[in-house]
Coordinates of C-alpha atoms and ligand atoms in Angstrom, one line a residue:
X29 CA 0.0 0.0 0.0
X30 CA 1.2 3.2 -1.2
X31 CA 2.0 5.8 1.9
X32 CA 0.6 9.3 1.5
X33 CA 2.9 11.6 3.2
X34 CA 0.4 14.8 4.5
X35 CA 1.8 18.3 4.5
X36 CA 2.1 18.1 8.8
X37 CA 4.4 15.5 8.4
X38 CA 6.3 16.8 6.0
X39 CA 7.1 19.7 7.9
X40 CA 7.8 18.1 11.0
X41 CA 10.0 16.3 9.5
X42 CA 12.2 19.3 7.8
X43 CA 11.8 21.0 11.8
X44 CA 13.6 18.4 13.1
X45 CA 16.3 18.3 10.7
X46 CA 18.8 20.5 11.8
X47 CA 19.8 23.1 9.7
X48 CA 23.2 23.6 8.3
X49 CA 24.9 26.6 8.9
X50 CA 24.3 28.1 5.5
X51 CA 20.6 27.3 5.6
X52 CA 20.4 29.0 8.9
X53 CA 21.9 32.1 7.0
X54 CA 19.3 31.5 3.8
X55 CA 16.9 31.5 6.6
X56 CA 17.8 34.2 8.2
X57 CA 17.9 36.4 5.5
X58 CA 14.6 35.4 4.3
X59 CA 12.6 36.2 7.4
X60 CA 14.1 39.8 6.9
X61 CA 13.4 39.8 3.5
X62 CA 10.2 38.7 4.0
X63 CA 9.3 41.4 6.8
X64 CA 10.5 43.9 4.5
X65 CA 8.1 43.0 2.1
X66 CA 5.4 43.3 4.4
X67 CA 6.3 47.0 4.9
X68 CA 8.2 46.3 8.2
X69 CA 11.6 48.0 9.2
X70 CA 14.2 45.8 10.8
X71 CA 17.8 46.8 11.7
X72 CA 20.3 44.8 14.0
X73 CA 22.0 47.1 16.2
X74 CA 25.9 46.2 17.7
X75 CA 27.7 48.6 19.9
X76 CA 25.1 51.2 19.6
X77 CA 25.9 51.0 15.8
X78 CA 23.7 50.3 12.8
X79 CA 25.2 46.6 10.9
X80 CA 22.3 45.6 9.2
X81 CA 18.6 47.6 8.0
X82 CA 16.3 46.5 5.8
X83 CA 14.8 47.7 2.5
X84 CA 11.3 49.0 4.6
X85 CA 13.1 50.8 6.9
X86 CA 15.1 53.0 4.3
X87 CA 11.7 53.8 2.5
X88 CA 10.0 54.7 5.8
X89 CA 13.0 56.8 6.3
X90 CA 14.1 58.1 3.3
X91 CA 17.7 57.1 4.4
X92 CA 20.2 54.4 2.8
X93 CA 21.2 51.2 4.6
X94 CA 25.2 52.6 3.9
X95 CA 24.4 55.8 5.3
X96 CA 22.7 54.2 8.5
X97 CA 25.5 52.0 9.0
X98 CA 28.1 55.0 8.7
X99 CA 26.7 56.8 12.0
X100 CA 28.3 56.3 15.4
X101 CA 24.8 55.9 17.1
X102 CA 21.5 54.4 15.8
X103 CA 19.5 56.7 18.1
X104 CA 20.0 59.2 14.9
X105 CA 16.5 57.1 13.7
X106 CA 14.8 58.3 16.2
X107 CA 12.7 61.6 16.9
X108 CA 14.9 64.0 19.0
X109 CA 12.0 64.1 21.4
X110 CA 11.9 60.0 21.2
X111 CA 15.9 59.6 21.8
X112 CA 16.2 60.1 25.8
X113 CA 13.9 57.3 26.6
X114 CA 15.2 54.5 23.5
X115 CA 18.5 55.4 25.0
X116 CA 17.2 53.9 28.1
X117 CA 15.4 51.4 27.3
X118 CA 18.6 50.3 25.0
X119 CA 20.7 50.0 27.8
X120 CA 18.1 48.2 30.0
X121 CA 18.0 45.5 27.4
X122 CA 21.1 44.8 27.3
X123 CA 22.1 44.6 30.6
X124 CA 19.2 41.5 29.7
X125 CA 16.4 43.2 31.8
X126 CA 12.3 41.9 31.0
X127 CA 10.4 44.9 30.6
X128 CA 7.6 45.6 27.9
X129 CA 9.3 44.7 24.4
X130 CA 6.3 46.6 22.3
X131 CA 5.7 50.1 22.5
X132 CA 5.1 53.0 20.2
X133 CA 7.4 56.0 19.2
X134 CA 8.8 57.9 16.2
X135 CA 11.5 57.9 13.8
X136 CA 13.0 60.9 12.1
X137 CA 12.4 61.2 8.1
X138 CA 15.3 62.5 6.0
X139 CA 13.2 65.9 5.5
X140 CA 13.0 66.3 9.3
X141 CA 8.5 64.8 9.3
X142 CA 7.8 62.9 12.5
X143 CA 7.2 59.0 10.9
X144 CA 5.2 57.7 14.5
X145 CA 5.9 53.8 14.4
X146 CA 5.1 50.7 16.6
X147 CA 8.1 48.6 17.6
X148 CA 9.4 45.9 19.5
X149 CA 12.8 45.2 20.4
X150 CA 14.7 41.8 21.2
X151 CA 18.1 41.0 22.5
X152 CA 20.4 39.2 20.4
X153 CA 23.2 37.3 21.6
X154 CA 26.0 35.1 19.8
X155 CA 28.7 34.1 21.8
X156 CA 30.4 37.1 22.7
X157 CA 28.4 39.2 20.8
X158 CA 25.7 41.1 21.6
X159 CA 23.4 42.6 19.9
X160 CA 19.5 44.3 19.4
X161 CA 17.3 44.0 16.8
X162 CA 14.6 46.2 16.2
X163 CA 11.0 45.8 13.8
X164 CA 8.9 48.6 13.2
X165 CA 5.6 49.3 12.1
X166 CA 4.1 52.5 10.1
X167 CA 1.3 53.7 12.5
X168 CA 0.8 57.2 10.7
X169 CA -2.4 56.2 8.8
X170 CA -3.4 54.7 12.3
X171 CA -2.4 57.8 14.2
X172 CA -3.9 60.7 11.3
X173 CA -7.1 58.5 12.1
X174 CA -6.9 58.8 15.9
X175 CA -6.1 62.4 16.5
X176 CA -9.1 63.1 13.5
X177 CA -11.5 60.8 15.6
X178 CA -10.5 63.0 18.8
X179 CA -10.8 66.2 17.1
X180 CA -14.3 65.3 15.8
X181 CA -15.2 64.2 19.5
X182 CA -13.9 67.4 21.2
X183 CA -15.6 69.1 18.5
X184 CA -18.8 67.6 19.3
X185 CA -18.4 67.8 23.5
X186 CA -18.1 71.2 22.2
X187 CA -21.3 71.7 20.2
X188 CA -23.0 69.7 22.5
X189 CA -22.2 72.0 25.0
X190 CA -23.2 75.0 23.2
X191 CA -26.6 73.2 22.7
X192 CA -26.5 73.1 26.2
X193 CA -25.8 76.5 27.3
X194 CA -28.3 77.7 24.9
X195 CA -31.2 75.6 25.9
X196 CA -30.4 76.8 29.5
X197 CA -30.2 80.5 28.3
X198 CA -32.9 80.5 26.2
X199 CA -35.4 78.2 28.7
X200 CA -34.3 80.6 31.7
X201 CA -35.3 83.9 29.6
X202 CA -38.6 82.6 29.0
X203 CA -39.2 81.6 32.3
X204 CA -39.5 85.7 33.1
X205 CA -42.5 86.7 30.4
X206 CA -44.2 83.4 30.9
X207 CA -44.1 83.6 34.6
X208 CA -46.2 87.4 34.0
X209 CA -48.8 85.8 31.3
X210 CA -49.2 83.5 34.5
X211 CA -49.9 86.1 37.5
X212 CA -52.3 87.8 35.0
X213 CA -54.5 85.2 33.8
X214 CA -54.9 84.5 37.9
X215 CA -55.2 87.7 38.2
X216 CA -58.3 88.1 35.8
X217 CA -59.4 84.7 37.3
X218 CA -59.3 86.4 40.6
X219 CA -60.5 89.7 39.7
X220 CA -62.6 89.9 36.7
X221 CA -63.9 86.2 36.1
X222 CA -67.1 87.4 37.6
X223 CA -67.5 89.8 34.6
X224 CA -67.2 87.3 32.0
X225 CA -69.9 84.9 30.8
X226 CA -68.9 80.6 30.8
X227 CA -67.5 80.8 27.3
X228 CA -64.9 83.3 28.5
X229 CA -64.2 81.7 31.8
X230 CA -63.4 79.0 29.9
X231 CA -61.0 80.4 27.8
X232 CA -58.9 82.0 30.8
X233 CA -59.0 78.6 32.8
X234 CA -57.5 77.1 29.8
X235 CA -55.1 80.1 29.4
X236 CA -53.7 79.6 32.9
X237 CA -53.4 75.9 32.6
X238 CA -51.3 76.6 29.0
X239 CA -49.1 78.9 30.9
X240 CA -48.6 76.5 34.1
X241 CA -48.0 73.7 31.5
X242 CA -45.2 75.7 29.6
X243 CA -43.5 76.1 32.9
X244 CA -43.6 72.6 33.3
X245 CA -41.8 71.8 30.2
X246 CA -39.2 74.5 30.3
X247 CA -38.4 73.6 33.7
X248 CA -37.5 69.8 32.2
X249 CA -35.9 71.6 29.5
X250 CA -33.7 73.7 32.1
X251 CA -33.1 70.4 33.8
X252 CA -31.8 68.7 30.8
X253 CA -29.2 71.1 29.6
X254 CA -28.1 71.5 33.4
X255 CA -27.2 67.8 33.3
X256 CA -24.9 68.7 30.1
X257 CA -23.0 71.4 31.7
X258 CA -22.6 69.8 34.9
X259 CA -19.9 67.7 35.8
X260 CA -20.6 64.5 37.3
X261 CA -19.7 63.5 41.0
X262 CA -18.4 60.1 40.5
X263 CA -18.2 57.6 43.7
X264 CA -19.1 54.1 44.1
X265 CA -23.0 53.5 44.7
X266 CA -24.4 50.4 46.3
X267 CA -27.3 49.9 43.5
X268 CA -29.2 48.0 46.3
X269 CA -29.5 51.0 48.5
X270 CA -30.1 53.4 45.8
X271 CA -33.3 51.6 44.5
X272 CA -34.5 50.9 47.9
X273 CA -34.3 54.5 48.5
X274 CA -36.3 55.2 45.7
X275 CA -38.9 52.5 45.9
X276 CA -39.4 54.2 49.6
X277 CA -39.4 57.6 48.4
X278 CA -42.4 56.3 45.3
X279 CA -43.6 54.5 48.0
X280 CA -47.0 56.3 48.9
X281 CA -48.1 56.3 45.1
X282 CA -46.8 52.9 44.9
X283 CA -49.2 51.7 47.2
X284 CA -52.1 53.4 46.5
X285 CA -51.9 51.9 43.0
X286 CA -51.4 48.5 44.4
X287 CA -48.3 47.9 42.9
X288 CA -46.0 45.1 44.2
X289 CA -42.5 45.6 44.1
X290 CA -40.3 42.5 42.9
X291 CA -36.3 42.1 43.5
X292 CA -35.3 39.2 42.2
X293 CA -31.1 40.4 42.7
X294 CA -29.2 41.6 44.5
X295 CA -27.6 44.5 42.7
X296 CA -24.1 45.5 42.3
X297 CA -22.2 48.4 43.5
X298 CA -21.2 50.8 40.4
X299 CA -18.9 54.3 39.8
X300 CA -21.7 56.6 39.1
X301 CA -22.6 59.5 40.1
X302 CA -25.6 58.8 43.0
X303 CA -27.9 61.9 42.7
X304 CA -28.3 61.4 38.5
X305 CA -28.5 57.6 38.6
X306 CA -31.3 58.1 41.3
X307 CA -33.3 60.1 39.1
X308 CA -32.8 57.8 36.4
X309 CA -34.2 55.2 38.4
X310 CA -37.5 57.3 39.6
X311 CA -37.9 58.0 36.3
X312 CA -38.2 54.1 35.0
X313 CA -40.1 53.0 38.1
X314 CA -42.8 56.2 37.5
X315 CA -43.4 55.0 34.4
X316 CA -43.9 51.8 35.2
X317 CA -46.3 52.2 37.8
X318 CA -47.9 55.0 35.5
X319 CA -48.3 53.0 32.5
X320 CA -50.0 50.2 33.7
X321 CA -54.0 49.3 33.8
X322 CA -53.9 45.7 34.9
X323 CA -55.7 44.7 37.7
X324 CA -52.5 43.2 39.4
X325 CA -49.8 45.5 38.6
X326 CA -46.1 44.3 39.5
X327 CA -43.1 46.0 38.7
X328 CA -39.9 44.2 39.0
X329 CA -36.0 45.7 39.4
X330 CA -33.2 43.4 38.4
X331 CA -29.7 43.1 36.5
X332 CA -28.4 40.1 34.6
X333 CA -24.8 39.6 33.2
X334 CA -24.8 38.9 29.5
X335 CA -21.6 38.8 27.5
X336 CA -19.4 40.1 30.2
X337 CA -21.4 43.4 31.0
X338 CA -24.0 43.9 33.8
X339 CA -27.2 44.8 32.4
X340 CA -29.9 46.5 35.3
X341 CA -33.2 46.7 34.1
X342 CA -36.8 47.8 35.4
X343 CA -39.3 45.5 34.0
X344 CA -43.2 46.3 34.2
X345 CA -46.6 44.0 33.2
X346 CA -48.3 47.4 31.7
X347 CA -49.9 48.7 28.9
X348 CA -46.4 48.1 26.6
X349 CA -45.4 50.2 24.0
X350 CA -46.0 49.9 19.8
X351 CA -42.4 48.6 18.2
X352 CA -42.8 51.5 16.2
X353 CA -42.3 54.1 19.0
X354 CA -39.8 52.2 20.9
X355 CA -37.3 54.6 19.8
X356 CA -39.4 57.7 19.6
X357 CA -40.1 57.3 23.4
X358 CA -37.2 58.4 23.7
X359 CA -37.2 62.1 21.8
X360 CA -38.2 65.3 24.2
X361 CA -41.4 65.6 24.7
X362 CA -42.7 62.4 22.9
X363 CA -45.8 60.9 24.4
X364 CA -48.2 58.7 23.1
X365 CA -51.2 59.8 24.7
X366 CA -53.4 62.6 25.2
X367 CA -52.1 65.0 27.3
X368 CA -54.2 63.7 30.3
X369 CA -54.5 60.3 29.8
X370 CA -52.5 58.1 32.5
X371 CA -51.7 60.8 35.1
X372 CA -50.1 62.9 31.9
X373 CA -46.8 64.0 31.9
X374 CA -44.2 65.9 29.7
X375 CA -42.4 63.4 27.8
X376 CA -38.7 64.4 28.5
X377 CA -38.1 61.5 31.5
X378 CA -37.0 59.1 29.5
X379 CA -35.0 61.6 27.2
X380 CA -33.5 63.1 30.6
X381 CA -33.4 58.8 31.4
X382 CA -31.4 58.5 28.0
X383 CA -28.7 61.6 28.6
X384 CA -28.1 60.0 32.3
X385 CA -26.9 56.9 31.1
X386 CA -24.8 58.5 28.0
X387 CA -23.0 60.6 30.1
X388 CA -22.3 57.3 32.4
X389 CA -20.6 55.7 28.7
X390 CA -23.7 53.4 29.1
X391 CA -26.8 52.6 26.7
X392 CA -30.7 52.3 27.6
X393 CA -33.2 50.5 25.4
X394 CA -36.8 48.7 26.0
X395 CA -38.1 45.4 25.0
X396 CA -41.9 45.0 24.8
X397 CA -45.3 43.4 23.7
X398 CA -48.2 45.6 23.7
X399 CA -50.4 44.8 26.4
X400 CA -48.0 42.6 28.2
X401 CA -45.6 44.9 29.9
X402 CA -42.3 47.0 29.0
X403 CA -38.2 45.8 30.1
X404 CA -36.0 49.3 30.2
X405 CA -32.8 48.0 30.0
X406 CA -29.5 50.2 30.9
X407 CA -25.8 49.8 31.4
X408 CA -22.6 51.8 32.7
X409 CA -19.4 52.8 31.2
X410 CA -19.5 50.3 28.0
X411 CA -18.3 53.8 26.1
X412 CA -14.2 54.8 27.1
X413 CA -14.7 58.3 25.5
X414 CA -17.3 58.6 28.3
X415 CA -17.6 62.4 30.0
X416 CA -17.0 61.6 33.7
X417 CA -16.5 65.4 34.4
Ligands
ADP599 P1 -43.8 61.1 30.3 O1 -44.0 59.9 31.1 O2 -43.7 62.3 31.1 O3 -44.9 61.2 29.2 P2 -41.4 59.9 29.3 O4 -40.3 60.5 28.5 O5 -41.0 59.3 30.6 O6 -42.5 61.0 29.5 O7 -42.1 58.7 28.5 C1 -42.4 59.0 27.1 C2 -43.6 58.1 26.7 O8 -43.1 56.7 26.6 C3 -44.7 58.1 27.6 O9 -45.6 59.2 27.3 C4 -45.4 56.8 27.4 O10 -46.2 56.8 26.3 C5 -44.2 55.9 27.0 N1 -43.7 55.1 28.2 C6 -42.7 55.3 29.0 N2 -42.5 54.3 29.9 C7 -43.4 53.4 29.6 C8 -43.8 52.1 30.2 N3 -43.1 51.6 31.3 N4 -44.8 51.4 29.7 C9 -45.5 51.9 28.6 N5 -45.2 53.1 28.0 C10 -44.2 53.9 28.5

């Protein structure tokens, strides 16, 4: 029978073979040539001096291989500002310390550009001899990308900001007129209604009810943009505590709807700022006991762990909400009712809900099934360009 020799084999079998001093040579200058085909820059440095650079490294430098050998010190690759610290590390290698072989930095191009590389060092010894040899990787692309990405997020900290400042300015100016239009429908109410026939009566009552309803929505508004411009006070929060605090705080309305409470977990304890996350939290369990006409409401407050992160959520049998505005929920004064259906509202909770969680590097979404009930779902610092000031 004839004996197929597979690929595995046949390698293992040319490993073991040792190689002859020439072959290690081929070898060896194969791998470099190799690297340098793959766009990485290799030189071998002896006695601080250059003795061997590859064909990627010239290009990434502009500088021939015979030039590179002729200087006295290889740190000439190197950024002036780079040089102090590859000087040190140098030396710590070859005195045959372990420290982190992989790090970035930046060369010097012929024309005097910064070329920022990645690079990893290793200590070569051969007999007597001892040497360093160093690989580097082009990271410019990489790093052009990086400090775009982090102008375009200051930039947008910045405009967000701006919104900010402006919805505050613009919501505390209006505050002053709107707070006259008020005092002077009650004033009529007070002081003229008896003058006016129903039809007119009617039309100042809902006058004064515009005008306390406008204050209610710019004060949200005010509230909103205050959470932009304020820092955040970040300290570790037993998540236990805080929701008991806030179920006993609800507790009055909880009760007279008859809603029982359900904890299932016990919750973690989280970096968060206490007083926002709070809020967040009312917010989720008002709703839930607002939206809700079952005869046996419950409203449970849990976390689970999925896919390494912790998940808390606040989970109600309610009225649900239409997939279609499970996103639009979300938008400043968005409700999907009449203004006095279910003990009305303003519709900026769950947007305040939303800019809460952001501005912890976390995300909040809701599963639900009209007529079954509604899951809002949040988590904490999945975001590391998060705003924790
Ligand atoms: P508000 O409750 O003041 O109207 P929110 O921003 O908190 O404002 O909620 C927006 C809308 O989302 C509500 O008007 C309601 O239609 C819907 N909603 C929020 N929470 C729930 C819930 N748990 N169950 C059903 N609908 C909800």
């Amino acid at each position: 029978m004839r004996q197929e020799t597979t690929a595995t084999e046949t390698v293992t079998a040319l490993e073991e073979e040792p190689l002859k001093p020439d072959e290690g040579i081929a070898l060896y200058d194969t791998l470099l040539a190799s690297l340098s085909e793959m766009g990485e820059g290799v030189v071998v440095v002896e006695n601080r001096r250059i003795t061997y650079a590859n064909e990627a490294l010239c290009a990434m430098t502009g500088i021939s291989a015979t030039e590179m050998k002729s200087w006295p010190n290889y740190i000439q690759l190197f950024h002036p500002d780079e040089r102090d610290r590859i000087m040190r590390n140098h030396l710590r290698r070859l005195t045959g310390e372990q420290f982190e072989a992989h790090y970035e930095s930046a060369l010097i191009h012929q024309d005097g550009q910064r070329v920022e590389i990645e690079m990893a060092a290793a200590r070569l010894q051969a007999g007597a001899r001892i040497g360093v040899i160093v690989a580097f990787r082009n990271i410019d692309e990489r790093k052009a990308v990086e400090a775009q990405l982090k102008r375009y997020t200051q930039e947008l900290e910045r405009s967000n900001k701006a919104l900010d400042e402006f919805a505050y300015i613009a919501s505390h100016d209006l505050k002053e007129p709107l707070r006259g239009i008020h005092n002077y429908t009650s004033f009529l109410q007070e002081d003229y209604a008896a003058k006016l026939d129903d039809q007119g009566r009617y039309y100042l009552e809902r006058m004064h009810r515009l005008a306390e309803r406008l204050t209610t929505l710019i004060d949200r508004l005010l509230r909103y943009s205050r959470l932009g411009s304020t820092a955040l006070t970040i300290t570790p929060v037993n998540m236990n505590s805080l929701v008991d605090e806030v179920v006993e705080d609800l507790l009055p309305s909880l009760k007279e709807r008859q809603i029982e409470i359900r904890r299932p977990h016990t919750l973690s304890t989280i970096p968060c700022d206490e007083i926002w996350i709070g809020e967040l939290i009312q917010n989720l369990i008002t709703n839930a006991a607002k939206y809700n006409d079952k005869p046996e409401k419950w409203i449970e407050i849990g976390y689970s762990a999925e896919h390494g992160r912790q998940v808390f959520y606040v989970r109600d049998n309610g009225i649900g909400i239409p997939l279609q505005h499970q996103d639009t929920i979300f938008r400043i004064f968005k409700r999907l009712h009449e203004q006095e259906k279910f003990g009305g509202g303003t519709g900026a909770g769950l947007t305040i809900a939303r800019k809460i969680v952001h501005r912890h590097g976390g995300n909040i979404w809701v599963e639900s099934t009209e007529g079954e009930g509604s899951t809002f779902y949040f988590t904490f610092w999945e975001d590391s360009h998060a705003t924790q000031t």
